[in-house]
mmCIF file of C-alpha atoms in Angstrom:
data_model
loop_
_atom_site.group_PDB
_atom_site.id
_atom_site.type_symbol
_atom_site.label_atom_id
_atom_site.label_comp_id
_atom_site.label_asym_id
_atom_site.label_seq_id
_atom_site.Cartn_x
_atom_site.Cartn_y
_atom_site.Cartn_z
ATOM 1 C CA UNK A 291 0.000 0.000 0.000
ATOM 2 C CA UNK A 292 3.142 2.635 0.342
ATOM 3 C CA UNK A 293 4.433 1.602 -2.682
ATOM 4 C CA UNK A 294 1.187 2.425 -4.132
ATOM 5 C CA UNK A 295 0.463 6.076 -2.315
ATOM 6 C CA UNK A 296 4.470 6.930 -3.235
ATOM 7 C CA UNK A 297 3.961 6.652 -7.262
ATOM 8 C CA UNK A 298 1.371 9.432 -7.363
ATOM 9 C CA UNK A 299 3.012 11.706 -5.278
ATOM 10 C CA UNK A 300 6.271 11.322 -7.746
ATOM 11 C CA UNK A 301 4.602 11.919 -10.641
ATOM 12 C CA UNK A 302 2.805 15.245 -9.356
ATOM 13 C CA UNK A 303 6.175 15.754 -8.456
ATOM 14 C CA UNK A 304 7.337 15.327 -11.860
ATOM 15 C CA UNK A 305 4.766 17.587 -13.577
ATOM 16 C CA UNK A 306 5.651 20.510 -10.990
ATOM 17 C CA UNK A 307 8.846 20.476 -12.034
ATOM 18 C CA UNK A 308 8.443 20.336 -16.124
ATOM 19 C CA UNK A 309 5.648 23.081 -15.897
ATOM 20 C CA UNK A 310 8.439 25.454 -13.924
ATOM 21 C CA UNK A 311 11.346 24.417 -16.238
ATOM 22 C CA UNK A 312 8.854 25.021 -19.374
ATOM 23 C CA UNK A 313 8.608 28.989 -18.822
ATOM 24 C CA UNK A 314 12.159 29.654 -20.710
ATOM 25 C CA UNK A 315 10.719 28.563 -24.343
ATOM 26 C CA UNK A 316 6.663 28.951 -23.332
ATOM 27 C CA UNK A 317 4.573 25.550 -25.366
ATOM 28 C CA UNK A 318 2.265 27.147 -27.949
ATOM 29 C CA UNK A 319 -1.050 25.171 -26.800
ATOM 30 C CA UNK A 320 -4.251 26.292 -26.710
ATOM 31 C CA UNK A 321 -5.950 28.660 -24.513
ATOM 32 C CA UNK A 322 -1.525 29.324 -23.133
ATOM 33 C CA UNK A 323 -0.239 31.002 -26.057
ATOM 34 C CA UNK A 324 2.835 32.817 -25.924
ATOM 35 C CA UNK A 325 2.688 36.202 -25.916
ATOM 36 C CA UNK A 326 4.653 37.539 -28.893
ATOM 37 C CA UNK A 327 7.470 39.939 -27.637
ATOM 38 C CA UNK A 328 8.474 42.963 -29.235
ATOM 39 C CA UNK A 329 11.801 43.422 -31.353
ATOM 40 C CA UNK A 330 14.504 45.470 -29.508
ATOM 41 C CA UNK A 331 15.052 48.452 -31.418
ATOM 42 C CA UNK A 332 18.879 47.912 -30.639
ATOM 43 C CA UNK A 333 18.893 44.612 -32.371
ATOM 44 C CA UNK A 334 22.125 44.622 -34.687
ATOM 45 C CA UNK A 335 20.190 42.833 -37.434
ATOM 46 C CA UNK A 336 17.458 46.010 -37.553
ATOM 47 C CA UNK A 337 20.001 48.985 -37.052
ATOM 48 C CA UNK A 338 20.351 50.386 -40.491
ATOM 49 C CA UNK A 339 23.370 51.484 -39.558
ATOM 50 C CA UNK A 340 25.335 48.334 -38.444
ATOM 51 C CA UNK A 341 23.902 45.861 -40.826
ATOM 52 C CA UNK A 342 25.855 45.085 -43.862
ATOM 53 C CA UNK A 343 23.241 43.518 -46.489
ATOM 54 C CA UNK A 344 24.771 40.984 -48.958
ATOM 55 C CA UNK A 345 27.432 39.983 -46.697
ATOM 56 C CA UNK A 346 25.446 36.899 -44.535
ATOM 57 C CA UNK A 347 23.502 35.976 -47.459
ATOM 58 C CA UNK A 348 25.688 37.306 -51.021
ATOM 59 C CA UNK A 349 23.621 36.844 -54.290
ATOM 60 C CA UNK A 350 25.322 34.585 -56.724
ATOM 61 C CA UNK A 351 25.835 35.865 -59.528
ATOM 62 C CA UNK A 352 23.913 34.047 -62.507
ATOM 63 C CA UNK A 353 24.833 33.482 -66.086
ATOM 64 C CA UNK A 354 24.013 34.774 -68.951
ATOM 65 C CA UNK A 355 21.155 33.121 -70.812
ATOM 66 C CA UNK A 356 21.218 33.664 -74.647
ATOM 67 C CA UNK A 357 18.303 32.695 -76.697
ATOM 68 C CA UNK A 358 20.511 32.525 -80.201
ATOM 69 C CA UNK A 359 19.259 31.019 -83.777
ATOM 70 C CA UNK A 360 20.719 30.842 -87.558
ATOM 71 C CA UNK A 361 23.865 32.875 -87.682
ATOM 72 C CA UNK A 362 25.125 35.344 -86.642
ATOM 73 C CA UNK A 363 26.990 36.889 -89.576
ATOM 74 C CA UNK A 364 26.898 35.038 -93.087
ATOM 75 C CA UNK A 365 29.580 32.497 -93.454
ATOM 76 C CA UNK A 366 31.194 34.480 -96.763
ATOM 77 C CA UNK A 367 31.082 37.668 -94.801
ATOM 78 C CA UNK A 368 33.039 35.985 -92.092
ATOM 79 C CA UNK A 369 35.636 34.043 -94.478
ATOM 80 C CA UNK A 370 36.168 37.765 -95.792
ATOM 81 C CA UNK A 371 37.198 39.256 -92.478
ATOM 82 C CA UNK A 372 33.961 39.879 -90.700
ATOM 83 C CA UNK A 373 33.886 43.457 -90.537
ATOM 84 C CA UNK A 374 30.560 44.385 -90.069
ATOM 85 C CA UNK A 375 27.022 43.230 -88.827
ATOM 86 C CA UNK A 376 23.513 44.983 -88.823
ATOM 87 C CA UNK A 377 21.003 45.434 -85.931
ATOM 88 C CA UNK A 378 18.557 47.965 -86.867
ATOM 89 C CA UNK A 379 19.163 50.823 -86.358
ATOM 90 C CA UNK A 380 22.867 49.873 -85.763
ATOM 91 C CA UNK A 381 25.601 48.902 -88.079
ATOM 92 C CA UNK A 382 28.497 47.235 -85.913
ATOM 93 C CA UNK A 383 31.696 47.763 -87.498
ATOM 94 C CA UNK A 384 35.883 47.484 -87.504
ATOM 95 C CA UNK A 385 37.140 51.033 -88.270
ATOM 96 C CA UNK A 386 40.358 49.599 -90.148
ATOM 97 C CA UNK A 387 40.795 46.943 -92.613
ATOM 98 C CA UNK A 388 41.923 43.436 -91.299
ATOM 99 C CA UNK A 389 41.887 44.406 -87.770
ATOM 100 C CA UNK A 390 40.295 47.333 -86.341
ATOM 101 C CA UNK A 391 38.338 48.924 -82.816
ATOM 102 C CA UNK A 392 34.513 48.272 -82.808
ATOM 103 C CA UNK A 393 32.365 50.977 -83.477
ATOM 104 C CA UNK A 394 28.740 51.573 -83.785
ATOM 105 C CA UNK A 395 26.826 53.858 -86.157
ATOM 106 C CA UNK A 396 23.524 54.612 -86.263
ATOM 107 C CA UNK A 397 22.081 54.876 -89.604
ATOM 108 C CA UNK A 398 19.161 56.815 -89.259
ATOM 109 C CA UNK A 399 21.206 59.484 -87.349
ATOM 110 C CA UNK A 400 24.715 58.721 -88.603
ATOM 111 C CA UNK A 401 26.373 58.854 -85.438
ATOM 112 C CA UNK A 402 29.267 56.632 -84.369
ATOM 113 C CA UNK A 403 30.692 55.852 -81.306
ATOM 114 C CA UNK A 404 33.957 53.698 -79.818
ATOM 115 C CA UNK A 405 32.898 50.508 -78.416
ATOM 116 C CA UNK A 406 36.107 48.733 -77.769
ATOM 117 C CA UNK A 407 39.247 49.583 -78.375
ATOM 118 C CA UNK A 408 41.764 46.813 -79.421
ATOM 119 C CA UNK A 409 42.736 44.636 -82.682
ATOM 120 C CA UNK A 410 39.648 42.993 -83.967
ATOM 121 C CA UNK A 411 37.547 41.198 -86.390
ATOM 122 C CA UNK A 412 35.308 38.628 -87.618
ATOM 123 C CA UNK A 413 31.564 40.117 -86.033
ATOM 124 C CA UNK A 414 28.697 38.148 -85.100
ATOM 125 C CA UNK A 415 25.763 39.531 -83.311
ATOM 126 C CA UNK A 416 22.991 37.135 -81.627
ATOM 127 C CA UNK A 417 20.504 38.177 -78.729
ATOM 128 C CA UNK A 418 21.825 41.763 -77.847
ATOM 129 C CA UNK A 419 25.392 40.391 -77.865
ATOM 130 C CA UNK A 420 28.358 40.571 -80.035
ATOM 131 C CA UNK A 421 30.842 37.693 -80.478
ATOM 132 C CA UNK A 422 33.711 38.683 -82.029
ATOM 133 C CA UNK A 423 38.013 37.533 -82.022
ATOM 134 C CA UNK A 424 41.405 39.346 -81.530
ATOM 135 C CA UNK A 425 43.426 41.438 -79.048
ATOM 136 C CA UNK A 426 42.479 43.848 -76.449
ATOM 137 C CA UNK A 427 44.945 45.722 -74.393
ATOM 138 C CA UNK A 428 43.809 47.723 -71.758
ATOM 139 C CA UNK A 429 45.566 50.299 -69.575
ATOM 140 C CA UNK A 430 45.693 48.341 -66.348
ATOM 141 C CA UNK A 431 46.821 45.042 -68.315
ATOM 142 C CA UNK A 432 50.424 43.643 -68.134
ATOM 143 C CA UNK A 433 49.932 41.819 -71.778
ATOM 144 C CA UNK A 434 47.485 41.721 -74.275
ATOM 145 C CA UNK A 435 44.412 38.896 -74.226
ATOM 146 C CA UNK A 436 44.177 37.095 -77.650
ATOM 147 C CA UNK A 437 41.013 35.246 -78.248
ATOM 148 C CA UNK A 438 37.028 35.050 -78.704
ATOM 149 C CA UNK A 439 35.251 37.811 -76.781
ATOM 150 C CA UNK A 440 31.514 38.176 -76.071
ATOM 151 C CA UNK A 441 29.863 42.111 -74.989
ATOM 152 C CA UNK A 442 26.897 43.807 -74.767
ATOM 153 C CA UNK A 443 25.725 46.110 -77.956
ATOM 154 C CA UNK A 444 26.392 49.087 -75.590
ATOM 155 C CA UNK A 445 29.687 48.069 -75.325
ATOM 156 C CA UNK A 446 29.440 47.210 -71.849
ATOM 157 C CA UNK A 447 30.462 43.915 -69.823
ATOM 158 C CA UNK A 448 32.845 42.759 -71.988
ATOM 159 C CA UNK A 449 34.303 39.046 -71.475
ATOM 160 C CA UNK A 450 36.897 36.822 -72.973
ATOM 161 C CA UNK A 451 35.172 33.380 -73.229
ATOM 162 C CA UNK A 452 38.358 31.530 -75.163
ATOM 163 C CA UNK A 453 42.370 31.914 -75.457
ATOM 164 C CA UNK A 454 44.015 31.882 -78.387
ATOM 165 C CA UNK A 455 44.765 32.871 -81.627
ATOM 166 C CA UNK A 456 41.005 32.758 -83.566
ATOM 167 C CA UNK A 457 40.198 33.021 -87.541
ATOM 168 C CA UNK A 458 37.154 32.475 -88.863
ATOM 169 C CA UNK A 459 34.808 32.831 -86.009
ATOM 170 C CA UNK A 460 31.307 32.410 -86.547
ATOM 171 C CA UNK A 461 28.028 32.002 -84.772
ATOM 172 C CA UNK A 462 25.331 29.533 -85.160
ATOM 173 C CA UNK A 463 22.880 28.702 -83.140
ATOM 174 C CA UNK A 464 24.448 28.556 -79.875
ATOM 175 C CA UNK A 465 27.920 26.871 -80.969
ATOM 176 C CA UNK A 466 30.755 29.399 -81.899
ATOM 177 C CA UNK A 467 33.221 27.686 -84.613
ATOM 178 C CA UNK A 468 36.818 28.629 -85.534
ATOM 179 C CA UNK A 469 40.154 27.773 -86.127
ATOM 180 C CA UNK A 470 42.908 27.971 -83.093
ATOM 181 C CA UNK A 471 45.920 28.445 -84.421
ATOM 182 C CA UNK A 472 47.694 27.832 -80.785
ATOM 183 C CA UNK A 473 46.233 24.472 -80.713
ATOM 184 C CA UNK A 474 45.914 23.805 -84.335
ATOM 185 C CA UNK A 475 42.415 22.781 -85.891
ATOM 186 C CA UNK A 476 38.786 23.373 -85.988
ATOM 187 C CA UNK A 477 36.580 24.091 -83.162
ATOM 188 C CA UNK A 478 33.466 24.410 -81.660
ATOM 189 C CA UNK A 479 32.188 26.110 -78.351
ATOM 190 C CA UNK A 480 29.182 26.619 -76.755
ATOM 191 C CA UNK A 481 28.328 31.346 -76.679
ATOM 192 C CA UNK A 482 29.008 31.153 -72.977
ATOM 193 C CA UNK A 483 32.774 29.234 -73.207
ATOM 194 C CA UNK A 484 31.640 25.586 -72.238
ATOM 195 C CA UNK A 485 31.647 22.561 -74.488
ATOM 196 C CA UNK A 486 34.670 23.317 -76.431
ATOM 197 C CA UNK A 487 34.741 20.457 -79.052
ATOM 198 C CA UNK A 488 37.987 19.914 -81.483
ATOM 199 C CA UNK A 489 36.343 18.997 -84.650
ATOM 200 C CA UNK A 490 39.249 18.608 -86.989
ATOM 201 C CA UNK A 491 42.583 18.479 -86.099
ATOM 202 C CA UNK A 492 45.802 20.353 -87.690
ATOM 203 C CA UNK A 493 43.851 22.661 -89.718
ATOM 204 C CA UNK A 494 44.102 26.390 -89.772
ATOM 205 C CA UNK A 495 41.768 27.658 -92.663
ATOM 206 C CA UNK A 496 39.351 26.871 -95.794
ATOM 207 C CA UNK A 497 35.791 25.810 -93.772
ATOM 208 C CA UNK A 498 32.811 26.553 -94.671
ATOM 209 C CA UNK A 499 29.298 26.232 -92.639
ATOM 210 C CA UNK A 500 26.694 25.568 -95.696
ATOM 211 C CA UNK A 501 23.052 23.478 -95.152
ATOM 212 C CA UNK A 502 24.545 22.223 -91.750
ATOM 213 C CA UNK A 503 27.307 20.362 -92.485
ATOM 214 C CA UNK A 504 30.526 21.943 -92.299
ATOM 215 C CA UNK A 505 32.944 22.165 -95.498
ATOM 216 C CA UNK A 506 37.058 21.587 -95.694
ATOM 217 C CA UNK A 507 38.928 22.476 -98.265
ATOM 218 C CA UNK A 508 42.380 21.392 -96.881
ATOM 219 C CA UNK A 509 45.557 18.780 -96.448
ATOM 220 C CA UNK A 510 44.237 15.764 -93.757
ATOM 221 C CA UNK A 511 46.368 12.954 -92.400
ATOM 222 C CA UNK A 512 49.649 14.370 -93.629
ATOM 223 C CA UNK A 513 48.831 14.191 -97.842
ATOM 224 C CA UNK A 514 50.643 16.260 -99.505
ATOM 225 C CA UNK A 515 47.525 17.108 -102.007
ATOM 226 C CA UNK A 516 44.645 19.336 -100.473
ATOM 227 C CA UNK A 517 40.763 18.171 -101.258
ATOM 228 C CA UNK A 518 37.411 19.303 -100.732
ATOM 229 C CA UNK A 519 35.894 17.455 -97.538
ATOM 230 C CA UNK A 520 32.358 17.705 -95.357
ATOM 231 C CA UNK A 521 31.250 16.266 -92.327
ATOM 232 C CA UNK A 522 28.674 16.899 -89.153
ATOM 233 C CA UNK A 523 28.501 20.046 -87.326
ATOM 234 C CA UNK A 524 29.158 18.236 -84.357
ATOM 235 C CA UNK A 525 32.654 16.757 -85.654
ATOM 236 C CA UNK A 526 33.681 13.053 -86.993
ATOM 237 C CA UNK A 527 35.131 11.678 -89.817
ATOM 238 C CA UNK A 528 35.480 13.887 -93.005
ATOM 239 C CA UNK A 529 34.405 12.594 -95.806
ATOM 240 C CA UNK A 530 35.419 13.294 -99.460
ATOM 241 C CA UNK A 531 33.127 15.762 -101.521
ATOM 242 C CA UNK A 532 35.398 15.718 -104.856
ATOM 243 C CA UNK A 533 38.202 13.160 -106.006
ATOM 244 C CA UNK A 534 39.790 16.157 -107.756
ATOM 245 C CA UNK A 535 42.544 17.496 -105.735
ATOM 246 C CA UNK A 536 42.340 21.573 -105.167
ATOM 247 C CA UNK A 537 44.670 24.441 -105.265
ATOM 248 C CA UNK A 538 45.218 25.878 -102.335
ATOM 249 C CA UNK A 539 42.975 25.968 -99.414
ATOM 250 C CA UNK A 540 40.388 28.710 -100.876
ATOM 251 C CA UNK A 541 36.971 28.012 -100.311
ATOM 252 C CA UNK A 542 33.697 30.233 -100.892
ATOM 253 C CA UNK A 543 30.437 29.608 -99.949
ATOM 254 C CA UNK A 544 27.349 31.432 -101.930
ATOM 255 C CA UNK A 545 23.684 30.411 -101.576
ATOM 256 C CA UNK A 546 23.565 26.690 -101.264
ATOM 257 C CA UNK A 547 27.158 26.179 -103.282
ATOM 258 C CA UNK A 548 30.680 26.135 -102.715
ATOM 259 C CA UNK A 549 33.148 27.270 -105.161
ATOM 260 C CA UNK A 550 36.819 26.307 -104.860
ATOM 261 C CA UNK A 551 39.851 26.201 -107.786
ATOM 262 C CA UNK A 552 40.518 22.430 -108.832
ATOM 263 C CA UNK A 553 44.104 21.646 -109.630
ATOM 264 C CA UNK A 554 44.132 21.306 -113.334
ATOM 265 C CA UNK A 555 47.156 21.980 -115.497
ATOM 266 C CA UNK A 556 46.613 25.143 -118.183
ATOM 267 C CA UNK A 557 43.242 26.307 -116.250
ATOM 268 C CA UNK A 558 42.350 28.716 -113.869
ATOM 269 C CA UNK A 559 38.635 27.854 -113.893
ATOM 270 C CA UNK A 560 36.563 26.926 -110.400
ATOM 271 C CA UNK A 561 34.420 24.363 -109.265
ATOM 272 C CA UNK A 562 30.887 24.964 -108.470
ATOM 273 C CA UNK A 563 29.461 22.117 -105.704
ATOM 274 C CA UNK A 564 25.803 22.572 -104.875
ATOM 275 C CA UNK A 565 25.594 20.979 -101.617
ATOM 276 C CA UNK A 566 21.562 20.612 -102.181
ATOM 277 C CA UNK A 567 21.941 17.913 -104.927
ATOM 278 C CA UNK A 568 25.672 17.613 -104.708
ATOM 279 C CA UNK A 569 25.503 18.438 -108.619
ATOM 280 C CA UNK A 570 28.940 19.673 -109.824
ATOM 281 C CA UNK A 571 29.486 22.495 -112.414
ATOM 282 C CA UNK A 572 32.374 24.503 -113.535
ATOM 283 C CA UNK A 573 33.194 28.375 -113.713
ATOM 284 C CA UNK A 574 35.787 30.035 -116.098
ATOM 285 C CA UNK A 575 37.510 32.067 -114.557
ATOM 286 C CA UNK A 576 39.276 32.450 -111.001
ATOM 287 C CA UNK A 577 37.029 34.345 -109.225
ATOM 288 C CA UNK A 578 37.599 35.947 -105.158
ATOM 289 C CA UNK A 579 36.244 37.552 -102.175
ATOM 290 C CA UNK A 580 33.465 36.065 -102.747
ATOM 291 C CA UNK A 581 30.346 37.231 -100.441
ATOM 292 C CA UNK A 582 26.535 36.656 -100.452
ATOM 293 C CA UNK A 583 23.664 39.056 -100.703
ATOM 294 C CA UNK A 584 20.019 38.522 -100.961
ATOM 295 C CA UNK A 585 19.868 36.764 -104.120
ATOM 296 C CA UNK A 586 22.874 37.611 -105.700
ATOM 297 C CA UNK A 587 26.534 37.178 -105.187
ATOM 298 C CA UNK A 588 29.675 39.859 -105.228
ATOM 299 C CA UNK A 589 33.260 38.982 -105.821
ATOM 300 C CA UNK A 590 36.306 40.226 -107.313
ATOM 301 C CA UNK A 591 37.747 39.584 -110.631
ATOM 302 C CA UNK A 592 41.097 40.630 -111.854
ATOM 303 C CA UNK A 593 40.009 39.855 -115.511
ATOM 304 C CA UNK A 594 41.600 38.695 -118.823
ATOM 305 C CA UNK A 595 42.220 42.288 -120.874
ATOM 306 C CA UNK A 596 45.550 43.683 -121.091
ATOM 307 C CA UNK A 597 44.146 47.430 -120.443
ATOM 308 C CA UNK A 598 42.579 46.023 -116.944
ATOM 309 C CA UNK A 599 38.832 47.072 -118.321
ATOM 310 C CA UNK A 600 37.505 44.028 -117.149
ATOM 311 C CA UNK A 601 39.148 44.055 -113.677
ATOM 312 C CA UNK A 602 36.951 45.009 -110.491
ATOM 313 C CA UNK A 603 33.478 44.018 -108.467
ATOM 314 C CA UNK A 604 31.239 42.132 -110.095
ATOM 315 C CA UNK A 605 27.663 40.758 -109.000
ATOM 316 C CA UNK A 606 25.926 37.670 -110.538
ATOM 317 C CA UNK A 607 23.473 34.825 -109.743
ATOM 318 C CA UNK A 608 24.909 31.916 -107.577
ATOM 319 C CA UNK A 609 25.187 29.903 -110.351
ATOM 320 C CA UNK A 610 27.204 32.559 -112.311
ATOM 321 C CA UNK A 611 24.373 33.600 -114.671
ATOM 322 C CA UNK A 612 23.518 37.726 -115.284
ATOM 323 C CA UNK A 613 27.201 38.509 -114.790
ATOM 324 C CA UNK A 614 27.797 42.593 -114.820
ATOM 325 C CA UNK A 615 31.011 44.631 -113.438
ATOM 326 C CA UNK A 616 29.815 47.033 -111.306
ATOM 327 C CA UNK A 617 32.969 48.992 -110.554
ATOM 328 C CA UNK A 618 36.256 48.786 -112.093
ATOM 329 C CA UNK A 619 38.852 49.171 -109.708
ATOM 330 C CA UNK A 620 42.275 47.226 -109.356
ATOM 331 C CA UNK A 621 42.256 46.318 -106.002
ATOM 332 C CA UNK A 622 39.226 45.148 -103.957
ATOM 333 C CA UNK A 623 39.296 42.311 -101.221
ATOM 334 C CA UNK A 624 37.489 41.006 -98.045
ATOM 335 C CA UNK A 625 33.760 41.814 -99.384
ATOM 336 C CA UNK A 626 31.509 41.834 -97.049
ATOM 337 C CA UNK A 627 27.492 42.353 -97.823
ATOM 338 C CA UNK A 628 25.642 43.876 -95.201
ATOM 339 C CA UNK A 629 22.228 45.514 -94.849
ATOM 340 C CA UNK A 630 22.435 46.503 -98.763
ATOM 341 C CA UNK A 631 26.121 47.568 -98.852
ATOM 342 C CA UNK A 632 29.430 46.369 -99.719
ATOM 343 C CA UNK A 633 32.106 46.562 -97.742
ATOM 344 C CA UNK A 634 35.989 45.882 -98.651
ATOM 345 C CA UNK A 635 39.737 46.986 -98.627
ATOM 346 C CA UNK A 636 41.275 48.836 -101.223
ATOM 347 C CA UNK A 637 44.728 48.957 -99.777
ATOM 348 C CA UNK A 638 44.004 52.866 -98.427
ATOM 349 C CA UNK A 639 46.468 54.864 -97.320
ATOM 350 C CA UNK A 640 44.848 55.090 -93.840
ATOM 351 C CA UNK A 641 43.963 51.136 -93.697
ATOM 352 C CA UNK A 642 39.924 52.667 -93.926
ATOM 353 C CA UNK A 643 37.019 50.475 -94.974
ATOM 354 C CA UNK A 644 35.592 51.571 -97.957
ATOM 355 C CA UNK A 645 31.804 51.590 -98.277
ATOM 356 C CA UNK A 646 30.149 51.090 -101.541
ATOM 357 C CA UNK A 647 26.376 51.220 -102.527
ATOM 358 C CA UNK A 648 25.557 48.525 -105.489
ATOM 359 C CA UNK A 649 22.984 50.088 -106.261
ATOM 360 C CA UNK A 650 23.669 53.906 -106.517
ATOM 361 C CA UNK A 651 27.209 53.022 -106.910
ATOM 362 C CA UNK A 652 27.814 56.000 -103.831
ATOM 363 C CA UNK A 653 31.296 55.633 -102.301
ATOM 364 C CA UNK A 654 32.947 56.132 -98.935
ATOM 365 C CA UNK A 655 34.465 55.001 -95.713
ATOM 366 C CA UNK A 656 33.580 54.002 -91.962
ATOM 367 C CA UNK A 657 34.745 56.495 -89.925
ATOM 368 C CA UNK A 658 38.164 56.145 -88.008
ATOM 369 C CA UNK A 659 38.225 56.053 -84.125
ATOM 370 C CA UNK A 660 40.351 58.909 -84.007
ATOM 371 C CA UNK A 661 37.593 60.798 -86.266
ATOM 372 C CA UNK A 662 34.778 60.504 -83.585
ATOM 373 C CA UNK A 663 36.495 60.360 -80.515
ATOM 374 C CA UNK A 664 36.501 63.363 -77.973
#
């Protein structure tokens, strides 16, 4: 019977005890709710004063997500030097042939400004971004940065995705191809420097992107005789367009064709591939600088006449038909066709690129940096 009286008196014991301990961290249960204290107005995390925001909880900084399709220059603009691109109302441009700064003009107002100062070429433009290759050398640098660069079309925030020394750089869809002559081939990278794929190696120039497959024109495996090649965009094993060897590495694409100079003995002719049908046809003469337009072509021709009267910029159909000389000058290389102009070096005195209207046949040049800059 003690045993039996002791056991409750424990227990009430027990429950004393655990209601006094429970008032440090009050039990949210009905009809005992806590009441909900004020905030100190000296807390640290509330004093505008001593908190630091960003510090206990720093915002990552995200990528940037491009939303890119089809190219972002035209592949014979880009073979040619890639000198300009169009974004209405913008024309992005090199102010000197080869290599230039990046400027932008407006062509409703005509006013240019400096983007970037350095050594570039070969423009692409996808999504409010331009994609571009060559130096840049800024004040606070030690030594230059060679490779692909990506910035915004206000010049702004302006990154080198890829090392190297890049040719031929040019934009589709989300994959960047060009040749690295540091590491000696063909390439591919994804617009925000991941996925870099070797697609052919020990090459250095003549590709071509035409009806997604990608074009060689070039020495593989060590033979000492170059041929015309294609395979996938995402790399593998080249196969042989043409058993006829070629001359040189050359190689222009123009509305569904390639055209590239077979190595035959007494003729400077070229070979017209239509990579549609993968028909074959042949061209007379030795044609160059070969760039596309809407539904034309221009190139350069240095012509068969002694007095040079044939000798200059010519337009025709793809397939060579409608011929006409449109300006007879000596000297005219690197066409490029954008938003209905030509564009090309003439050898100027002042490295300019001239400008020329097909149409109107209106000449003149991009403006130098040193022209527009305060």
């Amino acid at each position: 019977m003690k045993k039996m009286w002791m056991f409750p008196f424990l227990m009430a014991l027990l429950l004393i005890f655990a209601a006094g301990c429970g008032k440090s961290e009050p039990v949210d249960t009905p009809g005992n709710e806590p009441k909900e204290e004020e905030p100190s107005e000296e807390t640290p995390s509330e004093d505008p004063e001593t908190e630091e925001p960003g510090e206990e909880n720093p915002e990552e900084e995200k990528p940037v997500v491009l939303s890119l399709e089809g190219f972002g220059n035209t592949m014979s603009n880009i073979i040619n030097d890639g000198m300009a691109v169009f974004e209405a109302p913008y024309l992005y441009h090199m102010d000197r042939m080869i290599t230039g700064n990046i400027l932008r003009t407006n062509l409703e107002t005509k006013e240019s400004e400096v983007l970037v100062e350095g050594q570039f070429s070969f423009l692409n433009y996808g999504d409010g971004t331009l994609f571009f290759a060559g130096s840049y050398y800024p004040e606070e640098a030690t030594e230059n940065s060679y490779g692909i660069f990506r910035m915004d079309t206000e010049g702004e925030n302006l990154e080198l995705i890829q090392k190297g020394y890049i040719t031929d750089l040019l934009l589709y869809g989300e994959y960047l191809y060009f040749f690295n002559s540091d590491e000696g081939g063909l390439f591919r990278l994804k617009y925000d420097g991941t996925e870099e794929t070797m697609l052919v190696k020990d090459v250095y120039e003549g590709y071509a992107l035409v009806n997604d497959m990608i074009y060689l024109n070039n020495y593989l495996d060590g033979a000492s005789e170059s041929y015309v090649y294609k395979l996938p965009l995402t790399g593998g094993t080249p196969e042989k367009v043409d058993e006829q060897d070629t001359f040189g590495t050359y190689l222009f694409p123009a509305k569904g064709f390639i055209l590239y100079e077979p190595r035959v003995d007494g003729s400077r002719g070229m070979t017209r591939f239509n990579t549609e049908n993968g028909q074959f046809s042949q061209l007379d003469k030795a044609i160059s600088d070969v760039t596309e337009a809407e539904d034309l072509i221009y190139y350069f021709w240095s012509g068969r006449r002694q007095d040079n009267a044939d000798q200059g910029i010519y337009k025709s159909r793809a397939d060579g038909s409608e011929e006409e000389l449109i300006l007879q000058v000596e000297i005219a290389f690197s066409l490029n066709y954008v938003n209905g102009k030509l564009y090309y070096h003439n050898n100027d005195e002042k490295r300019r690129i001239s400008v020329l209207d097909p149409v109107t046949l209106e000449q003149s040049f991009l403006p130098l940096m040193e022209e527009i800059a305060p």
